[in-house]
Amino acid sequence: MKKRVSLLLAALVASTFLIACGKKEEPAPAAAPAPAPAPAAAAAIVIGLDDHFPPMGFRDEKNEIVGFDIDLAREAGKRLGVEVTFKPIDWSAKEAELNGKRIDVLWNGLTITEERKANILFTKPYLENRQIIVVPEKSAINTKAELKDKVVGVQDGSSAVDAVNRDAETAKGLKELKKFSDNVTALMDLSAGRLDAIVVDEIVGRYYVAKKPGEYRVLEENFGTEDFGVGVRKDDTELMGKIDKALDDMKADGTAATISTKWFGKDILKK
């Protein structure tokens, strides 16, 4: 009897062992994939500018880039926690530089126009500007109508070109609308008598007129009012929003007014 019980127990143990050996282990559930890391915030932004555009952005006697927009951009960079660098570009190719990602921002007295909005995303306007007409002090020209048959200079790629062309009657009567790479060269040609007048941003034009009293004169008439804005790529909505906020905060706490007073003698920022 004991032998039979022993045999039964041995058979039971053996069968249990075989069942255990034949059972497949269920695979452990796969771990959920780790979430993709968020893209790192930009550590630096490159600002494209025309470095012959005082007082917005230009080179001082030490060849360093300075100006009203330069100070605004540097302060905004501090508030965004990013390093700001400045890259002089051919202003007539500014949209290609921006969308080719050779620069990240256009911040240099950039006029907001409907044409530019097709390729550039703008912040809110921060400054108002006009396109003024500058002539030599002794010029007989006093009105836009008297620009007929005259040679007028503008910066290539600037909103001055569009402003003149929008005034179809005046533009049609010009002898030539001569384009220059920068306003400094245009003013030199005006002083040398190779131009009869130039059309230029008021902020820039009056800066030069004040530096050379008795050499230039600004006409009462102009080619219209426009707004300056900061430009970024169309898909950089987050960056645009951050710059807008930085500018709003700078206006609210008085920092922007201090910068404006440094360059213009008063707060001229658009509220």
GROMACS .gro file of C-alpha atoms in nm:
model
  271
    1MET     CA    1   0.000   0.000   0.000
    2LYS     CA    2   0.278   0.237   0.095
    3LYS     CA    3   0.454   0.152  -0.229
    4ARG     CA    4   0.140   0.233  -0.431
    5VAL     CA    5   0.098   0.568  -0.255
    6SER     CA    6   0.463   0.650  -0.316
    7LEU     CA    7   0.425   0.569  -0.686
    8LEU     CA    8   0.116   0.792  -0.711
    9LEU     CA    9   0.294   1.079  -0.539
   10ALA     CA   10   0.594   1.043  -0.770
   11ALA     CA   11   0.367   1.045  -1.077
   12LEU     CA   12   0.185   1.355  -0.953
   13VAL     CA   13   0.511   1.543  -0.892
   14ALA     CA   14   0.640   1.443  -1.237
   15SER     CA   15   0.324   1.555  -1.415
   16THR     CA   16   0.326   1.886  -1.230
   17PHE     CA   17   0.688   1.938  -1.334
   18LEU     CA   18   0.608   1.863  -1.701
   19ILE     CA   19   0.311   2.102  -1.704
   20ALA     CA   20   0.526   2.375  -1.553
   21CYS     CA   21   0.799   2.315  -1.806
   22GLY     CA   22   0.558   2.318  -2.100
   23LYS     CA   23   0.381   2.643  -2.001
   24LYS     CA   24   0.499   2.945  -2.196
   25GLU     CA   25   0.595   3.250  -1.996
   26GLU     CA   26   0.373   3.548  -2.078
   27PRO     CA   27   0.593   3.837  -2.202
   28ALA     CA   28   0.605   4.138  -1.974
   29PRO     CA   29   0.404   4.427  -2.110
   30ALA     CA   30   0.619   4.662  -2.317
   31ALA     CA   31   0.711   4.983  -2.143
   32ALA     CA   32   0.548   5.294  -2.285
   33PRO     CA   33   0.788   5.490  -2.504
   34ALA     CA   34   0.947   5.785  -2.329
   35PRO     CA   35   0.803   6.118  -2.442
   36ALA     CA   36   1.016   6.302  -2.695
   37PRO     CA   37   1.218   6.577  -2.531
   38ALA     CA   38   1.079   6.924  -2.584
   39PRO     CA   39   1.282   7.131  -2.828
   40ALA     CA   40   1.538   7.337  -2.647
   41ALA     CA   41   1.464   7.706  -2.626
   42ALA     CA   42   1.685   7.917  -2.851
   43ALA     CA   43   1.999   8.022  -2.665
   44ALA     CA   44   2.068   8.302  -2.911
   45ILE     CA   45   1.896   8.499  -3.184
   46VAL     CA   46   2.065   8.666  -3.479
   47ILE     CA   47   1.927   9.007  -3.574
   48GLY     CA   48   1.976   9.127  -3.929
   49LEU     CA   49   2.023   9.498  -3.989
   50ASP     CA   50   2.153   9.770  -4.218
   51ASP     CA   51   2.447   9.906  -4.019
   52HIS     CA   52   2.430  10.243  -4.203
   53PHE     CA   53   2.093  10.344  -4.059
   54PRO     CA   54   2.147  10.590  -3.774
   55PRO     CA   55   2.010  10.640  -3.520
   56MET     CA   56   1.837  10.299  -3.544
   57GLY     CA   57   2.147  10.087  -3.607
   58PHE     CA   58   2.492  10.204  -3.720
   59ARG     CA   59   2.864  10.189  -3.643
   60ASP     CA   60   3.021  10.439  -3.405
   61GLU     CA   61   3.376  10.578  -3.415
   62LYS     CA   62   3.500  10.252  -3.263
   63ASN     CA   63   3.327  10.054  -3.542
   64GLU     CA   64   3.084   9.905  -3.290
   65ILE     CA   65   2.717   9.859  -3.380
   66VAL     CA   66   2.504  10.098  -3.176
   67GLY     CA   67   2.165  10.267  -3.201
   68PHE     CA   68   1.811  10.297  -3.072
   69ASP     CA   69   1.693   9.962  -3.212
   70ILE     CA   70   2.016   9.800  -3.094
   71ASP     CA   71   1.948   9.908  -2.736
   72LEU     CA   72   1.585   9.793  -2.756
   73ALA     CA   73   1.685   9.455  -2.897
   74ARG     CA   74   1.955   9.397  -2.636
   75GLU     CA   75   1.712   9.478  -2.353
   76ALA     CA   76   1.451   9.246  -2.505
   77GLY     CA   77   1.712   8.970  -2.530
   78LYS     CA   78   1.788   9.003  -2.158
   79ARG     CA   79   1.421   8.968  -2.076
   80LEU     CA   80   1.389   8.664  -2.304
   81GLY     CA   81   1.701   8.509  -2.153
   82VAL     CA   82   1.876   8.478  -2.490
   83GLU     CA   83   2.199   8.611  -2.632
   84VAL     CA   84   2.146   8.867  -2.907
   85THR     CA   85   2.395   8.905  -3.192
   86PHE     CA   86   2.378   9.150  -3.482
   87LYS     CA   87   2.452   9.066  -3.844
   88PRO     CA   88   2.479   9.339  -4.110
   89ILE     CA   89   2.299   9.231  -4.428
   90ASP     CA   90   2.215   9.364  -4.773
   91TRP     CA   91   1.887   9.533  -4.683
   92SER     CA   92   1.741   9.474  -5.030
   93ALA     CA   93   1.776   9.097  -4.963
   94LYS     CA   94   1.638   9.104  -4.608
   95GLU     CA   95   1.346   8.866  -4.671
   96ALA     CA   96   1.574   8.608  -4.833
   97GLU     CA   97   1.815   8.635  -4.537
   98LEU     CA   98   1.530   8.587  -4.290
   99ASN     CA   99   1.352   8.299  -4.463
  100GLY     CA  100   1.684   8.135  -4.553
  101LYS     CA  101   1.745   8.118  -4.173
  102ARG     CA  102   2.071   8.310  -4.195
  103ILE     CA  103   1.915   8.551  -3.946
  104ASP     CA  104   1.624   8.510  -3.703
  105VAL     CA  105   1.489   8.863  -3.669
  106LEU     CA  106   1.474   9.189  -3.867
  107TRP     CA  107   1.495   9.477  -3.622
  108ASN     CA  108   1.617   9.798  -3.782
  109GLY     CA  109   1.349  10.056  -3.858
  110LEU     CA  110   1.152   9.797  -4.058
  111THR     CA  111   0.835   9.947  -4.204
  112ILE     CA  112   0.521   9.733  -4.185
  113THR     CA  113   0.366   9.706  -4.532
  114GLU     CA  114   0.102   9.479  -4.682
  115GLU     CA  115   0.356   9.348  -4.934
  116ARG     CA  116   0.602   9.253  -4.661
  117LYS     CA  117   0.331   9.085  -4.454
  118ALA     CA  118   0.316   8.814  -4.722
  119ASN     CA  119   0.665   8.696  -4.619
  120ILE     CA  120   0.726   8.842  -4.273
  121LEU     CA  121   0.542   8.811  -3.942
  122PHE     CA  122   0.542   9.148  -3.762
  123THR     CA  123   0.512   9.248  -3.399
  124LYS     CA  124   0.279   9.528  -3.303
  125PRO     CA  125   0.402   9.869  -3.427
  126TYR     CA  126   0.641  10.031  -3.180
  127LEU     CA  127   0.728  10.353  -3.364
  128GLU     CA  128   0.564  10.586  -3.615
  129ASN     CA  129   0.761  10.722  -3.908
  130ARG     CA  130   0.721  10.935  -4.219
  131GLN     CA  131   0.898  10.937  -4.554
  132ILE     CA  132   1.040  11.289  -4.581
  133ILE     CA  133   1.199  11.478  -4.867
  134VAL     CA  134   1.546  11.622  -4.805
  135VAL     CA  135   1.702  11.877  -5.042
  136PRO     CA  136   2.016  12.094  -5.026
  137GLU     CA  137   1.966  12.405  -4.813
  138LYS     CA  138   1.988  12.637  -5.117
  139SER     CA  139   1.765  12.427  -5.342
  140ALA     CA  140   1.474  12.598  -5.517
  141ILE     CA  141   1.257  12.287  -5.457
  142ASN     CA  142   0.982  12.343  -5.200
  143THR     CA  143   0.705  12.098  -5.297
  144LYS     CA  144   0.659  11.747  -5.434
  145ALA     CA  145   0.533  11.895  -5.761
  146GLU     CA  146   0.871  12.065  -5.807
  147LEU     CA  147   1.043  11.725  -5.814
  148LYS     CA  148   0.928  11.698  -6.177
  149ASP     CA  149   1.222  11.621  -6.408
  150LYS     CA  150   1.452  11.584  -6.108
  151VAL     CA  151   1.679  11.298  -5.994
  152VAL     CA  152   1.565  11.165  -5.655
  153GLY     CA  153   1.761  10.918  -5.444
  154VAL     CA  154   1.626  10.636  -5.225
  155GLN     CA  155   1.772  10.335  -5.046
  156ASP     CA  156   1.719  10.018  -5.248
  157GLY     CA  157   1.481   9.780  -5.072
  158SER     CA  158   1.354  10.049  -4.834
  159SER     CA  159   0.995  10.161  -4.790
  160ALA     CA  160   1.095  10.495  -4.947
  161VAL     CA  161   1.085  10.320  -5.285
  162ASP     CA  162   0.726  10.204  -5.226
  163ALA     CA  163   0.622  10.543  -5.083
  164VAL     CA  164   0.740  10.730  -5.393
  165ASN     CA  165   0.588  10.478  -5.634
  166ARG     CA  166   0.252  10.494  -5.458
  167ASP     CA  167   0.239  10.863  -5.545
  168ALA     CA  168   0.191  10.786  -5.914
  169GLU     CA  169   0.178  11.145  -6.033
  170THR     CA  170   0.505  11.242  -5.863
  171ALA     CA  171   0.680  10.918  -5.957
  172LYS     CA  172   0.582  10.953  -6.323
  173GLY     CA  173   0.725  11.306  -6.339
  174LEU     CA  174   1.070  11.221  -6.202
  175LYS     CA  175   1.367  11.220  -6.433
  176GLU     CA  176   1.507  10.925  -6.236
  177LEU     CA  177   1.445  10.743  -5.908
  178LYS     CA  178   1.802  10.644  -5.829
  179LYS     CA  179   1.859  10.360  -5.582
  180PHE     CA  180   2.150  10.334  -5.339
  181SER     CA  181   2.270  10.057  -5.111
  182ASP     CA  182   2.240  10.289  -4.808
  183ASN     CA  183   2.124  10.637  -4.714
  184VAL     CA  184   2.474  10.764  -4.631
  185THR     CA  185   2.583  10.724  -4.993
  186ALA     CA  186   2.262  10.890  -5.115
  187LEU     CA  187   2.326  11.191  -4.890
  188MET     CA  188   2.682  11.216  -5.017
  189ASP     CA  189   2.551  11.231  -5.374
  190LEU     CA  190   2.297  11.495  -5.267
  191SER     CA  191   2.577  11.708  -5.121
  192ALA     CA  192   2.786  11.658  -5.436
  193GLY     CA  193   2.502  11.776  -5.660
  194ARG     CA  194   2.444  11.441  -5.829
  195LEU     CA  195   2.093  11.428  -5.681
  196ASP     CA  196   1.825  11.693  -5.649
  197ALA     CA  197   1.656  11.536  -5.346
  198ILE     CA  198   1.634  11.218  -5.143
  199VAL     CA  199   1.334  11.045  -4.985
  200VAL     CA  200   1.424  10.887  -4.652
  201ASP     CA  201   1.280  10.775  -4.318
  202GLU     CA  202   1.216  11.085  -4.107
  203ILE     CA  203   1.403  10.940  -3.809
  204VAL     CA  204   1.716  10.889  -4.020
  205GLY     CA  205   1.681  11.203  -4.232
  206ARG     CA  206   1.641  11.441  -3.941
  207TYR     CA  207   1.936  11.280  -3.764
  208TYR     CA  208   2.162  11.368  -4.059
  209VAL     CA  209   2.010  11.712  -4.110
  210ALA     CA  210   2.076  11.796  -3.743
  211LYS     CA  211   2.438  11.680  -3.773
  212LYS     CA  212   2.506  11.918  -4.065
  213PRO     CA  213   2.320  12.243  -3.997
  214GLY     CA  214   2.295  12.468  -4.299
  215GLU     CA  215   2.360  12.189  -4.550
  216TYR     CA  216   2.019  12.024  -4.586
  217ARG     CA  217   1.653  12.122  -4.561
  218VAL     CA  218   1.339  11.909  -4.502
  219LEU     CA  219   1.031  11.992  -4.709
  220GLU     CA  220   0.692  12.042  -4.545
  221GLU     CA  221   0.534  11.783  -4.774
  222ASN     CA  222   0.612  11.414  -4.732
  223PHE     CA  223   0.524  11.074  -4.875
  224GLY     CA  224   0.303  10.954  -4.591
  225THR     CA  225   0.307  10.805  -4.243
  226GLU     CA  226   0.401  10.444  -4.165
  227ASP     CA  227   0.475  10.217  -3.871
  228PHE     CA  228   0.792  10.034  -3.768
  229GLY     CA  229   0.773   9.676  -3.643
  230VAL     CA  230   1.005   9.385  -3.563
  231GLY     CA  231   0.998   9.107  -3.825
  232VAL     CA  232   1.035   8.730  -3.780
  233ARG     CA  233   0.966   8.426  -3.999
  234LYS     CA  234   0.596   8.355  -4.061
  235ASP     CA  235   0.603   8.037  -3.849
  236ASP     CA  236   0.790   8.192  -3.554
  237THR     CA  237   0.473   8.294  -3.374
  238GLU     CA  238   0.615   8.206  -3.031
  239LEU     CA  239   0.919   8.428  -3.080
  240MET     CA  240   0.702   8.711  -3.209
  241GLY     CA  241   0.479   8.684  -2.902
  242LYS     CA  242   0.778   8.696  -2.668
  243ILE     CA  243   0.922   9.004  -2.837
  244ASP     CA  244   0.582   9.176  -2.825
  245LYS     CA  245   0.557   9.104  -2.451
  246ALA     CA  246   0.912   9.226  -2.388
  247LEU     CA  247   0.836   9.553  -2.568
  248ASP     CA  248   0.508   9.596  -2.378
  249ASP     CA  249   0.687   9.535  -2.047
  250MET     CA  250   0.964   9.781  -2.141
  251LYS     CA  251   0.704  10.049  -2.217
  252ALA     CA  252   0.517   9.977  -1.893
  253ASP     CA  253   0.821   9.999  -1.663
  254GLY     CA  254   0.977  10.302  -1.835
  255THR     CA  255   1.283  10.126  -1.981
  256ALA     CA  256   1.175  10.194  -2.341
  257ALA     CA  257   1.118  10.562  -2.260
  258THR     CA  258   1.469  10.586  -2.116
  259ILE     CA  259   1.618  10.435  -2.433
  260SER     CA  260   1.409  10.664  -2.653
  261THR     CA  261   1.515  10.973  -2.457
  262LYS     CA  262   1.880  10.872  -2.495
  263TRP     CA  263   1.853  10.876  -2.876
  264PHE     CA  264   1.575  11.125  -2.951
  265GLY     CA  265   1.559  11.351  -2.648
  266LYS     CA  266   1.207  11.235  -2.563
  267ASP     CA  267   0.981  10.930  -2.556
  268ILE     CA  268   0.854  10.882  -2.913
  269LEU     CA  269   0.747  10.518  -2.885
  270LYS     CA  270   0.400  10.431  -3.008
  271LYS     CA  271   0.175  10.343  -2.716
   0.00000   0.00000   0.00000
